[in-house]
Amino acid sequence: MEIRELSPGDLDAVLDNRKRAFGPISARDAEIWREMVTPMLPEGRYLGVFDGSRLTATARVNPYTQWWHGRPVSMGGVASVTVAPEDRGRGVGGRLMRAVIDRCAELGHAVSALYPATTPIYRGLGWEHAGAQFIATSPAEALRTLRGGHGGGDAKLRRMGPEDAGELRSVLSRVYAATRACGPLVQDERTWRLWLADEDDFCYLADDGYVIYRWSGRDIQVDNLVAGSEATARALWSLVGTASSIAESVRACVEPYDPVLWLLRERSHDEVTQTRWMLRVIDLPAAVEARGYPPGVSVDAVIEVEDPQRPANAGVWRLCVEAGTGSAERLDGTAPAAAARFTIGSMSALFAGIPAATLRRTGRLAGGSPETDSALDAAFNCSAYMIDYF
């Protein structure tokens, strides 16, 4: 079997594989999909496995910026992983994902994230559960009245279209930096222009936030709502709630501690569900350097990392965090006995804020000391979340 970059002539076969993997796709959605992925083909972001001329498996690497403690990190979002039904169980998927890891590195992504259909294959290649997409269901009428609260009338909203893609990215960057966000992604401007052109979506922009929502049957689906202030949060959520004369409920992607959960008057029966996602560190020194850290936290520790798929990550490292910035310096020789020893999966989990004690109880972290664990926890501590699918 051969792994190669896909070309425009392969897209019909890709759609056939997608249908067999994920179910039918409408003609309209297929057209939008083609418009989204075609510019990625010459960039080498769509890989396929071929048995002769027959396409057996696919995977795409989307270009994202992911925010970690208020700083942007280049992230390869792995999507559209498919294996033809007749080729499953032959190791095709594992071979493809090894190529995806290498391609993420070649494209300059420091980390990679994905939504797993199954955990073992991805965990075996270094991805680890890092956070969740949180979905909250609220009464539409409860949202409608939020604007009447303190400061709710101060935010100015306007309709948003494809020409606002650049400004939207700027708004998100300001809000995520100010709130020290951990986990949410920002799409490239090209993709935002495409999504903002969808005539079934209602898109509104504020100086420090935005919302995209649509009808879903008789209810409302909020794809994303980000607000940097109380006034904007109240204005955007109450805008969604104006559909309450028809819609009974609103289903929305939210942060784990989203302000709307504290603005609602009644929270006796919260409905919040989770869809888990996984993270992998692709370039260890680049990821550590790009990520943000809490001010006032200091770490100076020697660690050893095991990464069979990316030898560039493997070895002994001096990990330092000071004044909100971090670095990982490779050391020669063997690790000292006191060094903490990580698999690349456990290093990815630590990066996403999973406590060292949890990693130890699962056998993914060995060595080190309680003092080192406490320092690492303080530096990497966060509650990672994702807003959007990809």
Coordinates of C-alpha atoms in Angstrom, one line a residue:
M1 CA 0.0 0.0 0.0
E2 CA 1.1 3.6 -0.7
I3 CA 0.5 6.8 1.3
R4 CA 0.4 9.9 -0.8
E5 CA -1.1 13.4 -0.9
L6 CA -4.6 13.6 -2.3
S7 CA -5.4 15.6 -5.5
P8 CA -8.6 17.1 -6.8
G9 CA -9.2 13.9 -8.9
D10 CA -9.4 11.9 -5.7
L11 CA -12.2 13.8 -4.1
D12 CA -15.1 11.6 -5.4
A13 CA -13.4 8.6 -3.9
V14 CA -12.9 10.5 -0.6
L15 CA -16.6 11.4 -0.5
D16 CA -17.5 7.8 -1.0
N17 CA -15.3 6.8 1.9
R18 CA -16.7 9.5 4.1
K19 CA -20.3 8.3 3.3
R20 CA -19.3 4.8 4.3
A21 CA -17.6 6.0 7.5
F22 CA -19.9 8.8 8.7
G23 CA -23.2 8.3 6.8
P24 CA -24.9 10.2 4.0
I25 CA -23.9 13.8 3.1
S26 CA -26.2 16.2 1.4
A27 CA -25.3 17.6 -2.0
R28 CA -25.1 21.1 -0.4
D29 CA -22.8 19.9 2.4
A30 CA -20.6 18.0 -0.2
E31 CA -20.3 21.3 -2.1
I32 CA -19.2 23.2 1.0
W33 CA -16.8 20.4 1.9
R34 CA -15.2 20.5 -1.6
E35 CA -14.8 24.3 -1.3
M36 CA -13.2 23.9 2.1
V37 CA -10.7 21.1 1.3
T38 CA -9.6 22.0 -2.2
P39 CA -7.2 24.8 -1.1
M40 CA -5.6 22.4 1.4
L41 CA -4.7 19.8 -1.3
P42 CA -1.6 21.6 -2.7
E43 CA -0.5 22.3 0.9
G44 CA -0.2 18.6 1.5
R45 CA -2.9 18.6 4.2
Y46 CA -5.0 15.6 2.9
L47 CA -3.4 12.2 2.9
G48 CA -4.7 9.0 1.4
V49 CA -3.7 5.3 1.6
F50 CA -4.0 3.5 -1.8
D51 CA -4.1 -0.2 -2.6
G52 CA -3.1 0.2 -6.3
S53 CA -5.5 2.7 -7.6
R54 CA -8.1 2.1 -4.9
L55 CA -8.4 4.6 -2.0
T56 CA -8.6 2.7 1.3
A57 CA -8.1 5.4 4.0
T58 CA -7.9 9.2 4.4
A59 CA -6.9 11.8 7.0
R60 CA -6.8 15.6 6.9
V61 CA -4.7 18.0 8.9
N62 CA -6.5 21.4 9.4
P63 CA -4.5 24.5 10.1
Y64 CA -5.5 25.9 13.5
T65 CA -4.3 28.1 16.2
Q66 CA -5.0 26.7 19.6
W67 CA -4.9 28.8 22.7
W68 CA -3.0 27.6 25.8
H69 CA -3.1 29.8 28.9
G70 CA -3.7 32.9 26.8
R71 CA -1.0 32.2 24.2
P72 CA -1.4 30.9 20.6
V73 CA 0.1 27.5 19.6
S74 CA 0.1 26.1 16.1
M75 CA -2.1 23.1 16.1
G76 CA -2.8 20.4 13.4
G77 CA -6.5 19.4 13.7
V78 CA -6.8 15.8 12.5
A79 CA -10.2 15.3 10.8
S80 CA -12.0 13.1 8.3
V81 CA -10.1 9.9 9.3
T82 CA -11.7 7.1 7.3
V83 CA -10.9 3.5 6.5
A84 CA -12.9 1.6 3.9
P85 CA -15.1 -1.1 5.6
E86 CA -13.4 -3.9 3.7
D87 CA -9.9 -2.7 4.8
R88 CA -10.6 -2.3 8.6
G89 CA -8.6 -4.5 10.9
R90 CA -5.6 -4.6 8.5
G91 CA -3.4 -1.9 10.3
V92 CA -4.2 0.7 7.6
G93 CA -5.4 3.3 10.1
G94 CA -2.3 3.0 12.3
R95 CA 0.0 3.3 9.3
L96 CA -1.9 6.4 8.1
M97 CA -1.8 8.1 11.5
R98 CA 1.9 7.6 11.8
A99 CA 2.2 9.5 8.5
V100 CA -0.2 12.2 9.9
I101 CA 2.2 12.7 12.9
D102 CA 5.1 13.3 10.5
R103 CA 3.0 15.6 8.3
C104 CA 2.0 17.7 11.3
A105 CA 5.7 18.2 12.1
E106 CA 6.5 19.0 8.5
L107 CA 3.7 21.6 8.5
G108 CA 5.2 23.3 11.6
H109 CA 2.4 22.3 14.1
A110 CA 3.7 22.1 17.7
V111 CA 0.6 20.1 18.8
S112 CA -2.2 18.1 17.3
A113 CA -5.7 17.4 18.4
L114 CA -8.6 15.2 17.3
Y115 CA -12.0 13.8 18.3
P116 CA -11.5 10.1 18.6
A117 CA -14.0 7.6 17.2
T118 CA -12.1 5.1 19.4
T119 CA -9.4 5.7 21.9
P120 CA -6.8 2.8 21.6
I121 CA -5.4 3.5 18.2
Y122 CA -4.8 7.2 19.0
R123 CA -3.5 6.6 22.5
G124 CA -1.1 4.0 21.1
L125 CA 0.4 6.7 18.9
G126 CA 0.8 9.4 21.5
W127 CA -2.5 11.2 21.6
E128 CA -4.2 11.4 25.1
H129 CA -7.5 12.7 26.4
A130 CA -7.0 16.4 27.2
G131 CA -10.4 18.1 27.5
A132 CA -13.9 18.2 26.3
Q133 CA -16.4 20.1 24.2
F134 CA -19.2 21.0 26.6
I135 CA -22.8 21.2 25.3
A136 CA -25.3 23.0 27.6
T137 CA -29.1 23.0 27.0
S138 CA -31.0 25.9 28.4
P139 CA -34.5 27.3 28.1
A140 CA -34.7 29.9 25.4
E141 CA -36.9 32.1 27.5
A142 CA -34.3 32.2 30.3
L143 CA -31.7 33.6 27.8
R144 CA -34.1 36.2 26.4
T145 CA -34.2 38.1 29.7
L146 CA -30.5 38.3 30.2
R147 CA -30.1 41.6 28.5
G148 CA -32.2 43.3 31.1
G149 CA -29.4 42.7 33.7
H150 CA -26.7 45.1 34.8
G151 CA -24.7 46.3 31.8
G152 CA -26.8 44.3 29.3
G153 CA -27.6 47.2 27.1
D154 CA -24.1 48.5 26.6
A155 CA -22.8 46.1 24.0
K156 CA -23.2 47.0 20.3
L157 CA -23.9 44.1 18.0
R158 CA -23.9 44.0 14.2
R159 CA -24.4 41.3 11.6
M160 CA -21.3 39.5 10.4
G161 CA -20.3 38.1 7.0
P162 CA -17.3 36.7 5.1
E163 CA -15.7 40.1 4.9
D164 CA -15.4 40.1 8.7
A165 CA -13.2 37.0 9.0
G166 CA -10.1 38.9 9.7
E167 CA -11.8 41.1 12.4
L168 CA -13.3 38.0 14.0
R169 CA -9.9 36.4 14.3
S170 CA -8.6 39.6 16.0
V171 CA -11.5 39.7 18.4
L172 CA -10.9 36.0 19.4
S173 CA -7.2 36.6 19.9
R174 CA -7.9 39.5 22.2
V175 CA -10.5 37.7 24.3
Y176 CA -8.6 34.4 24.5
A177 CA -5.4 36.3 25.5
A178 CA -7.2 38.3 28.2
T179 CA -9.1 35.3 29.6
R180 CA -6.0 33.0 29.5
A181 CA -8.0 30.5 27.6
C182 CA -6.9 26.9 27.4
G183 CA -7.9 24.7 24.5
P184 CA -10.2 26.7 22.2
L185 CA -9.1 26.9 18.6
V186 CA -9.2 29.6 16.0
Q187 CA -9.6 28.7 12.3
D188 CA -7.6 30.3 9.6
E189 CA -9.1 33.3 7.8
R190 CA -9.8 31.3 4.6
T191 CA -12.0 28.8 6.6
W192 CA -13.8 31.5 8.5
R193 CA -14.8 33.2 5.3
L194 CA -16.4 30.0 4.1
W195 CA -18.3 29.4 7.4
L196 CA -19.5 33.0 7.6
A197 CA -21.0 32.7 4.1
D198 CA -23.4 29.9 5.2
E199 CA -26.8 31.5 4.7
D200 CA -28.4 29.2 7.3
D201 CA -26.2 30.6 10.1
F202 CA -27.0 33.8 11.9
C203 CA -23.7 35.6 12.7
Y204 CA -23.3 38.7 15.0
L205 CA -20.1 40.5 16.0
A206 CA -19.3 42.7 19.0
D207 CA -16.1 44.6 20.0
D208 CA -15.2 41.7 22.3
G209 CA -17.3 38.7 21.2
Y210 CA -19.4 37.0 18.6
V211 CA -22.1 34.4 18.1
I212 CA -23.0 32.0 15.4
Y213 CA -26.3 30.1 15.7
R214 CA -28.9 28.4 13.6
W215 CA -32.3 26.7 13.8
S216 CA -32.2 23.0 14.5
G217 CA -35.7 21.8 14.0
R218 CA -37.8 23.8 16.4
D219 CA -34.9 24.7 18.7
I220 CA -31.7 26.7 18.4
Q221 CA -28.2 25.4 18.0
V222 CA -25.3 27.8 19.0
D223 CA -22.1 26.7 17.3
N224 CA -20.0 29.2 19.2
L225 CA -20.5 32.2 21.5
V226 CA -17.5 34.1 22.9
A227 CA -17.8 37.2 25.1
G228 CA -15.0 39.1 26.8
S229 CA -17.4 41.1 29.1
E230 CA -20.6 40.8 31.0
A231 CA -22.3 43.3 28.7
T232 CA -21.4 41.4 25.6
A233 CA -22.3 38.0 27.2
R234 CA -25.7 39.4 28.1
A235 CA -26.3 41.0 24.7
L236 CA -25.3 37.9 22.7
W237 CA -27.2 35.3 24.8
S238 CA -30.3 37.4 24.9
L239 CA -30.1 37.9 21.1
V240 CA -30.2 34.1 20.8
G241 CA -33.1 34.0 23.3
T242 CA -35.3 36.3 21.2
A243 CA -36.3 33.1 19.3
S244 CA -38.1 31.9 22.5
S245 CA -41.6 32.7 21.0
I246 CA -40.9 29.6 18.7
A247 CA -37.9 27.8 20.2
E248 CA -38.3 26.0 23.6
S249 CA -34.6 25.3 24.2
V250 CA -31.1 26.4 23.1
R251 CA -28.3 23.9 22.7
A252 CA -24.9 25.6 22.9
C253 CA -21.2 24.9 22.9
V254 CA -19.8 26.5 26.1
E255 CA -16.7 26.8 28.2
P256 CA -16.6 24.5 31.3
Y257 CA -17.1 27.7 33.4
D258 CA -19.0 29.7 30.9
P259 CA -20.4 33.0 32.2
V260 CA -23.9 32.1 31.0
L261 CA -24.1 29.4 33.6
W262 CA -23.7 32.1 36.3
L263 CA -25.9 34.7 34.5
L264 CA -28.9 32.4 34.3
R265 CA -31.4 33.0 37.1
E266 CA -32.2 29.4 37.6
R267 CA -29.7 26.5 37.5
S268 CA -31.5 23.7 39.4
H269 CA -31.4 21.3 36.5
D270 CA -28.3 21.9 34.4
E271 CA -27.9 19.8 31.3
V272 CA -24.3 19.8 30.2
T273 CA -22.9 16.9 28.1
Q274 CA -19.3 16.3 27.0
T275 CA -17.6 15.1 23.9
R276 CA -14.0 14.2 24.7
W277 CA -11.0 15.2 22.5
M278 CA -7.4 14.1 22.5
L279 CA -4.1 16.1 22.2
R280 CA -0.6 15.1 21.1
V281 CA 2.6 17.1 21.4
I282 CA 4.3 17.0 18.0
D283 CA 7.3 19.3 18.7
L284 CA 8.1 19.2 22.4
P285 CA 10.4 22.3 22.7
A286 CA 8.2 24.4 20.3
A287 CA 5.1 23.5 22.3
V288 CA 6.6 24.2 25.7
E289 CA 8.0 27.6 24.4
A290 CA 4.7 28.7 22.7
R291 CA 2.4 27.8 25.6
G292 CA 1.5 30.3 28.3
Y293 CA 1.9 29.7 32.0
P294 CA 0.6 31.3 35.2
P295 CA 2.7 34.3 36.4
G296 CA 4.7 33.7 39.5
V297 CA 5.1 29.9 38.9
S298 CA 8.7 28.6 38.7
V299 CA 9.8 25.2 37.5
D300 CA 13.3 23.8 36.9
A301 CA 13.2 20.1 36.4
V302 CA 14.9 17.3 34.4
I303 CA 12.5 15.0 32.7
E304 CA 12.8 12.0 30.3
V305 CA 10.3 11.6 27.5
E306 CA 9.7 8.5 25.4
D307 CA 8.2 8.9 21.9
P308 CA 8.7 6.0 19.5
Q309 CA 6.9 7.8 16.7
R310 CA 8.9 11.1 16.9
P311 CA 12.5 10.5 18.1
A312 CA 13.0 14.3 18.0
N313 CA 10.8 14.4 21.2
A314 CA 12.6 11.5 22.9
G315 CA 15.4 11.9 25.4
V316 CA 16.3 13.9 28.4
W317 CA 15.1 17.5 28.8
R318 CA 15.6 20.4 31.2
L319 CA 12.1 21.9 31.5
C320 CA 12.0 25.5 32.8
V321 CA 9.1 27.8 33.5
E322 CA 9.7 31.4 34.7
A323 CA 7.7 34.6 34.5
G324 CA 4.9 33.1 32.4
T325 CA 7.2 31.5 29.7
G326 CA 8.7 28.1 29.3
S327 CA 11.5 26.3 27.6
A328 CA 12.7 22.7 27.0
E329 CA 16.4 22.2 26.5
R330 CA 17.8 18.8 25.4
L331 CA 20.5 17.4 27.7
D332 CA 23.1 14.9 26.7
G333 CA 23.6 11.6 28.4
T334 CA 21.2 9.5 30.4
A335 CA 18.6 10.8 32.8
P336 CA 19.5 11.1 36.4
A337 CA 17.7 8.8 38.8
A338 CA 15.5 11.6 40.1
A339 CA 14.1 12.6 36.7
A340 CA 10.4 12.3 36.0
R341 CA 9.8 9.9 33.1
F342 CA 7.0 10.5 30.7
T343 CA 5.5 8.8 27.7
I344 CA 4.7 11.3 25.0
G345 CA 1.0 10.6 25.8
S346 CA 1.5 11.5 29.4
M347 CA 3.5 14.6 28.4
S348 CA 0.6 15.6 26.2
A349 CA -1.8 15.1 29.1
L350 CA 0.4 17.2 31.4
F351 CA 0.5 19.9 28.8
A352 CA -3.3 20.0 28.8
G353 CA -3.5 20.3 32.6
I354 CA -4.0 16.6 33.7
P355 CA -2.5 16.4 37.2
A356 CA 0.7 14.4 37.7
A357 CA -1.0 12.3 40.4
T358 CA -3.5 11.1 37.9
L359 CA -0.8 10.2 35.4
R360 CA 1.1 8.3 38.1
R361 CA -2.0 6.3 39.1
T362 CA -2.4 5.2 35.5
G363 CA 1.3 4.2 35.2
R364 CA 2.0 6.9 32.6
L365 CA 4.5 8.8 34.8
A366 CA 7.3 7.4 36.9
G367 CA 10.3 8.8 38.8
G368 CA 10.5 12.4 39.9
S369 CA 9.5 13.7 43.3
P370 CA 6.4 15.1 45.0
E371 CA 8.0 18.6 44.8
T372 CA 8.5 18.2 41.0
D373 CA 4.9 17.0 40.6
S374 CA 3.6 20.0 42.5
A375 CA 5.7 22.5 40.4
L376 CA 4.6 20.9 37.1
D377 CA 0.9 20.9 38.2
A378 CA 1.1 24.6 39.1
A379 CA 2.7 25.4 35.7
F380 CA 0.4 23.4 33.5
N381 CA -2.8 23.6 35.5
C382 CA -5.8 24.4 33.4
S383 CA -9.3 23.2 32.4
A384 CA -9.0 22.5 28.7
Y385 CA -12.0 22.9 26.5
M386 CA -12.9 23.0 22.8
I387 CA -15.7 25.1 21.3
D388 CA -15.8 23.9 17.7
Y389 CA -15.7 20.6 15.9
F390 CA -13.4 20.2 12.9

